[in-house]
XYZ file of N, CA and C in Angstrom:
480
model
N 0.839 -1.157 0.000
C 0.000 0.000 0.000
C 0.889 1.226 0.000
N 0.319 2.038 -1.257
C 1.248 3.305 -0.737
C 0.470 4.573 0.010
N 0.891 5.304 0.709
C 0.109 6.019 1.608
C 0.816 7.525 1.072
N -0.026 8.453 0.813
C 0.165 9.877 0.315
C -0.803 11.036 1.153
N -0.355 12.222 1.235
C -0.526 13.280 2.239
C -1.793 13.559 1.196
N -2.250 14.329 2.017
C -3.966 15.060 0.999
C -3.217 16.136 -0.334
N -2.331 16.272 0.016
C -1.502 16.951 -1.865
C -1.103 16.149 -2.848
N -1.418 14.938 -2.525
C -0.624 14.150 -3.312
C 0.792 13.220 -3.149
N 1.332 14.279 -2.254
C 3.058 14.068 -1.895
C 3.513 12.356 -1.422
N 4.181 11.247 -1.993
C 4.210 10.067 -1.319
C 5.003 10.407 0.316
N 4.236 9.636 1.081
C 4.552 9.835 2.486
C 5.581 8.182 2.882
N 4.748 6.778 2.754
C 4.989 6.087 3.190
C 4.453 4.866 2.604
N 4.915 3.645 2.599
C 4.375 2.082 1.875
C 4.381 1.308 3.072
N 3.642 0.555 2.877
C 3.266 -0.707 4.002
C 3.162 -1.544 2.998
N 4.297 -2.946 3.285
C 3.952 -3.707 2.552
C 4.862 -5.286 2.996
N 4.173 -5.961 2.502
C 5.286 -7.240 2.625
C 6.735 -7.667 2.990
N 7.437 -6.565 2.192
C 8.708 -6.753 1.783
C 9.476 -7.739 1.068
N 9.246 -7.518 0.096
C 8.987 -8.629 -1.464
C 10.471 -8.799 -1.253
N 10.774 -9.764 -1.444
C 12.792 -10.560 -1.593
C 12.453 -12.037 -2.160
N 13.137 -12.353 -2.983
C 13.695 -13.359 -3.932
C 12.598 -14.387 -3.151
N 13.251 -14.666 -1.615
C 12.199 -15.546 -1.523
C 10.794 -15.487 -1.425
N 9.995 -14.597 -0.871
C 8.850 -14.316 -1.020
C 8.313 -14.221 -2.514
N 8.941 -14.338 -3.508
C 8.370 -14.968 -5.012
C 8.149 -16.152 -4.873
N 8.619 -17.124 -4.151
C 7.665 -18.280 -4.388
C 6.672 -18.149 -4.533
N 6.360 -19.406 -5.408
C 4.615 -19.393 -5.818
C 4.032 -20.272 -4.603
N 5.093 -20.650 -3.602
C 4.097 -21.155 -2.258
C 4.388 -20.627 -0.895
N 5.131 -19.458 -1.210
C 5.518 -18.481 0.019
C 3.789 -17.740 0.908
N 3.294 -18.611 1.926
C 2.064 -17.558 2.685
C 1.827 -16.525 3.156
N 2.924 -15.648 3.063
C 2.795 -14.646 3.234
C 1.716 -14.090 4.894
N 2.135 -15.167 5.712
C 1.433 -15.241 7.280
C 1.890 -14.255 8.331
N 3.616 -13.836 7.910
C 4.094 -13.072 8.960
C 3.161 -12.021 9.245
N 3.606 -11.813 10.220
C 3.247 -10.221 11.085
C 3.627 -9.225 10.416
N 2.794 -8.753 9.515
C 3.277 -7.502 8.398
C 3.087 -7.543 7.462
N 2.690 -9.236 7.408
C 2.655 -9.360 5.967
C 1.483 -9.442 5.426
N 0.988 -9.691 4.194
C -0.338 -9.477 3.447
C -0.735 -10.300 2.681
N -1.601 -11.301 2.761
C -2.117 -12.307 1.546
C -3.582 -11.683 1.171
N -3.745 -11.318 0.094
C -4.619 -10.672 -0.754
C -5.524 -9.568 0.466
N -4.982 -8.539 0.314
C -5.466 -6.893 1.333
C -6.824 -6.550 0.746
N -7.244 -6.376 0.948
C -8.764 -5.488 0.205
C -9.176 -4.534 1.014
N -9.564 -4.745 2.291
C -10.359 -3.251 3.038
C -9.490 -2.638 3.512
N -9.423 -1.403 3.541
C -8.494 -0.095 4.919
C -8.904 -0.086 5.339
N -8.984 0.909 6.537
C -9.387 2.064 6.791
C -8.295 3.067 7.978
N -8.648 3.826 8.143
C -7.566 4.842 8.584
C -8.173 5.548 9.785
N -7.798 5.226 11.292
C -8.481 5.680 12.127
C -8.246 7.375 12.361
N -8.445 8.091 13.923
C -7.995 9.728 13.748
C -6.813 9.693 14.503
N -6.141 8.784 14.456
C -4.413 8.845 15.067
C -3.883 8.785 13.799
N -4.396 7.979 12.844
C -3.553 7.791 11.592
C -2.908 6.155 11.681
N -3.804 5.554 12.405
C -3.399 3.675 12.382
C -3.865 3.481 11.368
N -3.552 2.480 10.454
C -3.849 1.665 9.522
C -4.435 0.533 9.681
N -5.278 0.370 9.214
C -6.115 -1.299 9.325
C -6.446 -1.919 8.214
N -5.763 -2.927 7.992
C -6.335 -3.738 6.731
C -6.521 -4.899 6.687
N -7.899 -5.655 6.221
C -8.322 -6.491 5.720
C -7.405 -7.594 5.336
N -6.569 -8.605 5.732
C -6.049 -9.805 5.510
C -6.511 -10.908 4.785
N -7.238 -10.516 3.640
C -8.522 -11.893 3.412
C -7.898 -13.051 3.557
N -6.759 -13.394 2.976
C -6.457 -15.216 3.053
C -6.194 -15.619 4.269
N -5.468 -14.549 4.906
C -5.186 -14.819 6.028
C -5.801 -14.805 7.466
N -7.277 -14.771 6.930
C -8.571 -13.976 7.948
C -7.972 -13.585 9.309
N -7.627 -12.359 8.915
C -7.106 -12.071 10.106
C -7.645 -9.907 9.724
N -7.274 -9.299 10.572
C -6.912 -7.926 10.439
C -5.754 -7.375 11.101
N -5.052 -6.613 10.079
C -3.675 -6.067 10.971
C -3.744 -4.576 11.203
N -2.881 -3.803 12.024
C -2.928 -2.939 12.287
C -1.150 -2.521 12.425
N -1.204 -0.965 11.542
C 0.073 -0.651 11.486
C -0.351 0.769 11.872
N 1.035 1.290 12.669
C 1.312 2.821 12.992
C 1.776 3.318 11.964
N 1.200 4.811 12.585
C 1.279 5.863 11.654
C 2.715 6.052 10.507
N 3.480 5.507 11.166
C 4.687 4.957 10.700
C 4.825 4.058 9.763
N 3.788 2.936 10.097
C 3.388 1.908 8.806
C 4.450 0.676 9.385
N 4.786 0.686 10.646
C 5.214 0.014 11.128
C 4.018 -0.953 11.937
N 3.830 -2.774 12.328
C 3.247 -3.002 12.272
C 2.882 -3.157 13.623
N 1.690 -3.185 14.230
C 1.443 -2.833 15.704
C 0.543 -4.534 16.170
N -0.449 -5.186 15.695
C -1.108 -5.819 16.335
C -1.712 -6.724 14.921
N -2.313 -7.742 15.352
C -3.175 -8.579 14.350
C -4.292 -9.288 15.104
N -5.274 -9.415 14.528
C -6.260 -10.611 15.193
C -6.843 -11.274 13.939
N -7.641 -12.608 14.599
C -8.359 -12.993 13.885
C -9.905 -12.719 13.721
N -10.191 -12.906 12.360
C -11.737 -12.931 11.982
C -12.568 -14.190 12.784
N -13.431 -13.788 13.583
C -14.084 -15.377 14.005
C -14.699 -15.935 12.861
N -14.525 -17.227 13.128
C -15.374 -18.557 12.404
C -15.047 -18.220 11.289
N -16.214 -18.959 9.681
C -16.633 -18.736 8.616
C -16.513 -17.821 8.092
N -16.602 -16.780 8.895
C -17.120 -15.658 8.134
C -16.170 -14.814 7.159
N -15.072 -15.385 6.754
C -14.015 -14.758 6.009
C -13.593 -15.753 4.642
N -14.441 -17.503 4.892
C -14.577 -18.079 3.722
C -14.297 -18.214 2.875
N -13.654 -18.601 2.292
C -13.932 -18.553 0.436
C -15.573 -18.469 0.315
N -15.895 -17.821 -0.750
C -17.272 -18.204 -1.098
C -17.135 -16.713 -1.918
N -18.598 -16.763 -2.845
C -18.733 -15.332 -3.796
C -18.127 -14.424 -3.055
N -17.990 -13.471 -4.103
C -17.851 -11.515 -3.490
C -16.987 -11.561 -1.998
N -15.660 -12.448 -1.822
C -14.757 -12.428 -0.698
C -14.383 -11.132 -0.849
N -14.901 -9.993 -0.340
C -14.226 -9.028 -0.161
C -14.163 -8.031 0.780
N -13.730 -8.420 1.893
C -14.099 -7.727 3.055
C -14.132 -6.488 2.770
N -14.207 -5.419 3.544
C -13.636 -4.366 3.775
C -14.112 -3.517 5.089
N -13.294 -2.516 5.165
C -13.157 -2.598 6.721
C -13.574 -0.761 7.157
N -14.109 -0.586 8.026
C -14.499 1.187 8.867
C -13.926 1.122 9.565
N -13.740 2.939 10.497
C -13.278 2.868 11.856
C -13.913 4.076 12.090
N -14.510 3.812 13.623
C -14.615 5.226 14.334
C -14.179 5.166 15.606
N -14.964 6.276 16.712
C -14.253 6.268 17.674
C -14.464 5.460 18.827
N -15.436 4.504 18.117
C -15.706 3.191 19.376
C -14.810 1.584 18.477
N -14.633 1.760 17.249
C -14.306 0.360 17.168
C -13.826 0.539 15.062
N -13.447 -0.845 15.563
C -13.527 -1.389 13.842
C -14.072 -1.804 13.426
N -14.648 -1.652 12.169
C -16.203 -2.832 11.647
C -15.511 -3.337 10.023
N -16.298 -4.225 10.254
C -15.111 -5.866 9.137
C -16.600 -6.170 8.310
N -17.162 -5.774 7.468
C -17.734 -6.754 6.807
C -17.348 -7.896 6.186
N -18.668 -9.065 6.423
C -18.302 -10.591 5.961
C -18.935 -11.330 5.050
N -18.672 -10.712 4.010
C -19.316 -11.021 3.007
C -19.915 -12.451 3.535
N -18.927 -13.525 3.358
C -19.398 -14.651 3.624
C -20.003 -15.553 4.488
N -20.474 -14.752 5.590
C -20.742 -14.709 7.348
C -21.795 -14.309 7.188
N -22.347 -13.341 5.933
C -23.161 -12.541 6.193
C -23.860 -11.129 7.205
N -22.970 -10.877 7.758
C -22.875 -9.879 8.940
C -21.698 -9.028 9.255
N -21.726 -8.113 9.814
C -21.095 -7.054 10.143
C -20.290 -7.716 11.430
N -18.950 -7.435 11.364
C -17.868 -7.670 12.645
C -17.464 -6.056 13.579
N -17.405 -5.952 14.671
C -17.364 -4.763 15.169
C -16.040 -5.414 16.566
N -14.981 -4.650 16.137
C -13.904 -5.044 17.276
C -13.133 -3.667 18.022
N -12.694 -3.866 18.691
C -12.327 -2.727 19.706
C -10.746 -2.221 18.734
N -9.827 -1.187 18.727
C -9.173 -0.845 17.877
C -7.850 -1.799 18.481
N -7.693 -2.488 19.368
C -6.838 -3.590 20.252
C -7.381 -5.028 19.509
N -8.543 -5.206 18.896
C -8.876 -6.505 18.392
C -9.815 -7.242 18.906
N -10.399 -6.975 20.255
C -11.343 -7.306 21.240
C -12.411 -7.531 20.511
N -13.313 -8.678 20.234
C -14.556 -8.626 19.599
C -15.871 -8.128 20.227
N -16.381 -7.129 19.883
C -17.315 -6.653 20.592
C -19.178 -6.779 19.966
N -19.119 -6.821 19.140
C -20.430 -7.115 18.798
C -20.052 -7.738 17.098
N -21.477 -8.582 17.050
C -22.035 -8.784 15.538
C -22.905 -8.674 15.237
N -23.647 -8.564 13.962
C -24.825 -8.116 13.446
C -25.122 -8.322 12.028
N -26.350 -8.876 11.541
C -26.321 -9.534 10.581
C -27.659 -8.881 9.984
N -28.466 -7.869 10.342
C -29.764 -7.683 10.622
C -30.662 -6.767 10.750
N -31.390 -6.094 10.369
C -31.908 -4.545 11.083
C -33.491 -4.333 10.310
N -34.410 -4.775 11.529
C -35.361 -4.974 11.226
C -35.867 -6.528 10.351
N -36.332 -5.584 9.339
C -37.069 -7.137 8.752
C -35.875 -7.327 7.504
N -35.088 -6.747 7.541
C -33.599 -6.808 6.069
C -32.540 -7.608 6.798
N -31.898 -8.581 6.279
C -30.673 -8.881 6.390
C -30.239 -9.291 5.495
N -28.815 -9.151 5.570
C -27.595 -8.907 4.757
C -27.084 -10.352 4.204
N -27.027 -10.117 2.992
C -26.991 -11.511 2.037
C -25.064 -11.751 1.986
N -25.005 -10.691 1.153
C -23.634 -10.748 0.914
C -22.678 -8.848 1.245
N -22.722 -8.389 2.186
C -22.094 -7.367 2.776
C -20.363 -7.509 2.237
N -20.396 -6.258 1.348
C -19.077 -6.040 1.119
C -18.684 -4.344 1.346
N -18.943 -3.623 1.024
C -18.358 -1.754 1.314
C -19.124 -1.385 2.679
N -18.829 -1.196 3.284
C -19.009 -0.292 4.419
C -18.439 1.243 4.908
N -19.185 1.881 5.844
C -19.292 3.146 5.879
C -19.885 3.152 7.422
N -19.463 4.596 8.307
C -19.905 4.651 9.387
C -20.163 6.017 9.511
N -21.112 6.718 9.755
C -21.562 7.571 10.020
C -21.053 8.071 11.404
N -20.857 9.952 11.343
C -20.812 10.542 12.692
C -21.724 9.953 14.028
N -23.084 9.214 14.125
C -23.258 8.986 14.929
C -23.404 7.521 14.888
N -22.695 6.763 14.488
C -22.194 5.549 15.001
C -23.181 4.570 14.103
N -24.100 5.033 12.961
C -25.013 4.347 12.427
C -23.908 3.881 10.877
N -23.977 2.223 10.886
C -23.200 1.780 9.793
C -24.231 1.192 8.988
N -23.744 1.780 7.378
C -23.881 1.622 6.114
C -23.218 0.539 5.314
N -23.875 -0.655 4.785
C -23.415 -1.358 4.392
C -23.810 -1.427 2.638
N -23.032 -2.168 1.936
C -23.247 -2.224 0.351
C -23.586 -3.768 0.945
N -24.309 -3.797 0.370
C -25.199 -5.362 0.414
C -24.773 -6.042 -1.315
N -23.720 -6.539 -1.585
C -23.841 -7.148 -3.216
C -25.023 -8.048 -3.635
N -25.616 -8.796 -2.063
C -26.534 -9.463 -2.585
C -27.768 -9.632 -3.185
N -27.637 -8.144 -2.498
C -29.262 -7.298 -2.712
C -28.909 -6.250 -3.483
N -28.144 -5.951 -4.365
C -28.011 -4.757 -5.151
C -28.267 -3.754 -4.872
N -27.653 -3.501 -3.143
C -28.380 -1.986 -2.782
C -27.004 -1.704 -1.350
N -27.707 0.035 -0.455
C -26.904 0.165 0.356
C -27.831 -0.712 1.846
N -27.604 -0.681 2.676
C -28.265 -1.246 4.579
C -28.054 -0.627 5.243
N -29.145 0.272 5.667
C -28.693 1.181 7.251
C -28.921 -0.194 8.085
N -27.941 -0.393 8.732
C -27.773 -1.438 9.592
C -27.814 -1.006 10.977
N -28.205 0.351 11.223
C -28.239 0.814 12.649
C -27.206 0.749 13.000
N -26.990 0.794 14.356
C -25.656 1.139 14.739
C -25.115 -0.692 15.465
N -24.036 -0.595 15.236
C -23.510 -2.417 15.911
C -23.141 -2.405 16.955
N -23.365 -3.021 17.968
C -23.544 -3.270 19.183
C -23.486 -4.160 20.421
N -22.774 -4.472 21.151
C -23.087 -5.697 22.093
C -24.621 -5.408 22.448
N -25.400 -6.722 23.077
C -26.935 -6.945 22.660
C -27.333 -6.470 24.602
């Protein structure tokens, strides 16, 4: 990933660190830092980095530095192979939210990795195949539903 200031200017890369051996075609790319197919950011208001690990169902977290700070895992299934694998990931000032595509539901974890709520649901709608997400100033998350060809006010996510 390359990371650039709001002018444009390159600031910083987060990335693997590609060397002779990491070309293998069976290198996993599991370390702590490292990346097997990235898809979601997001960028909290310190300037942490969070991204989406899909193969590796996991999420990592790097400082502002792009140096790498923490990882957890995705619970269960929900990171799958199956259609539209494409997580992607929010942040505000209560947590991180992971859509699962393949889980069908929204993941909500503390910015440490702590799992704090899930949600699959809101009202009489639930979420087929959840891939783009979005969080609103007051804590109400927006989901792209691929399954349903539309957006999900999903209310806000929550322990119950």
């Amino acid at each position: 990933m390359l990371i650039f200031d709001a002018n444009g200017k390159f600031v910083r890369k987060i990335d693997s660190g590609m060397s002779s051996t990491k070309l293998s075609p069976n290198y996993p790319f599991t370390l702590d830092g490292e990346l097997n197919e990235p898809i979601g950011i997001a960028v909290d208001s310190g300037g942490n980095v969070y991204v989406a690990d899909t193969n590796n169902k996991r999420i990592q977290k790097f400082d502002t530095t792009g140096k790498f700070v923490a990882k957890w895992a995705v619970p269960g299934t929900n990171w799958d192979v199956g259609a539209y694998l494409e997580p992607f990931l929010a942040v505000d000032a209560s947590g991180v939210y992971a859509t699962a595509p393949t889980g069908q539901k929204v993941i909500k974890f503390s910015p440490t990795g702590e799992l704090l709520a899930e949600k699959s649901s809101e009202g009489a709608v639930s979420l087929k195949t959840p891939t783009g997400i979005a969080v609103g100033a007051d804590g109400t998350v927006y989901v792209v539903d691929t399954g349903s060809n539309g957006v999900i006010n999903l209310g806000k996510v929550q322990a119950p």
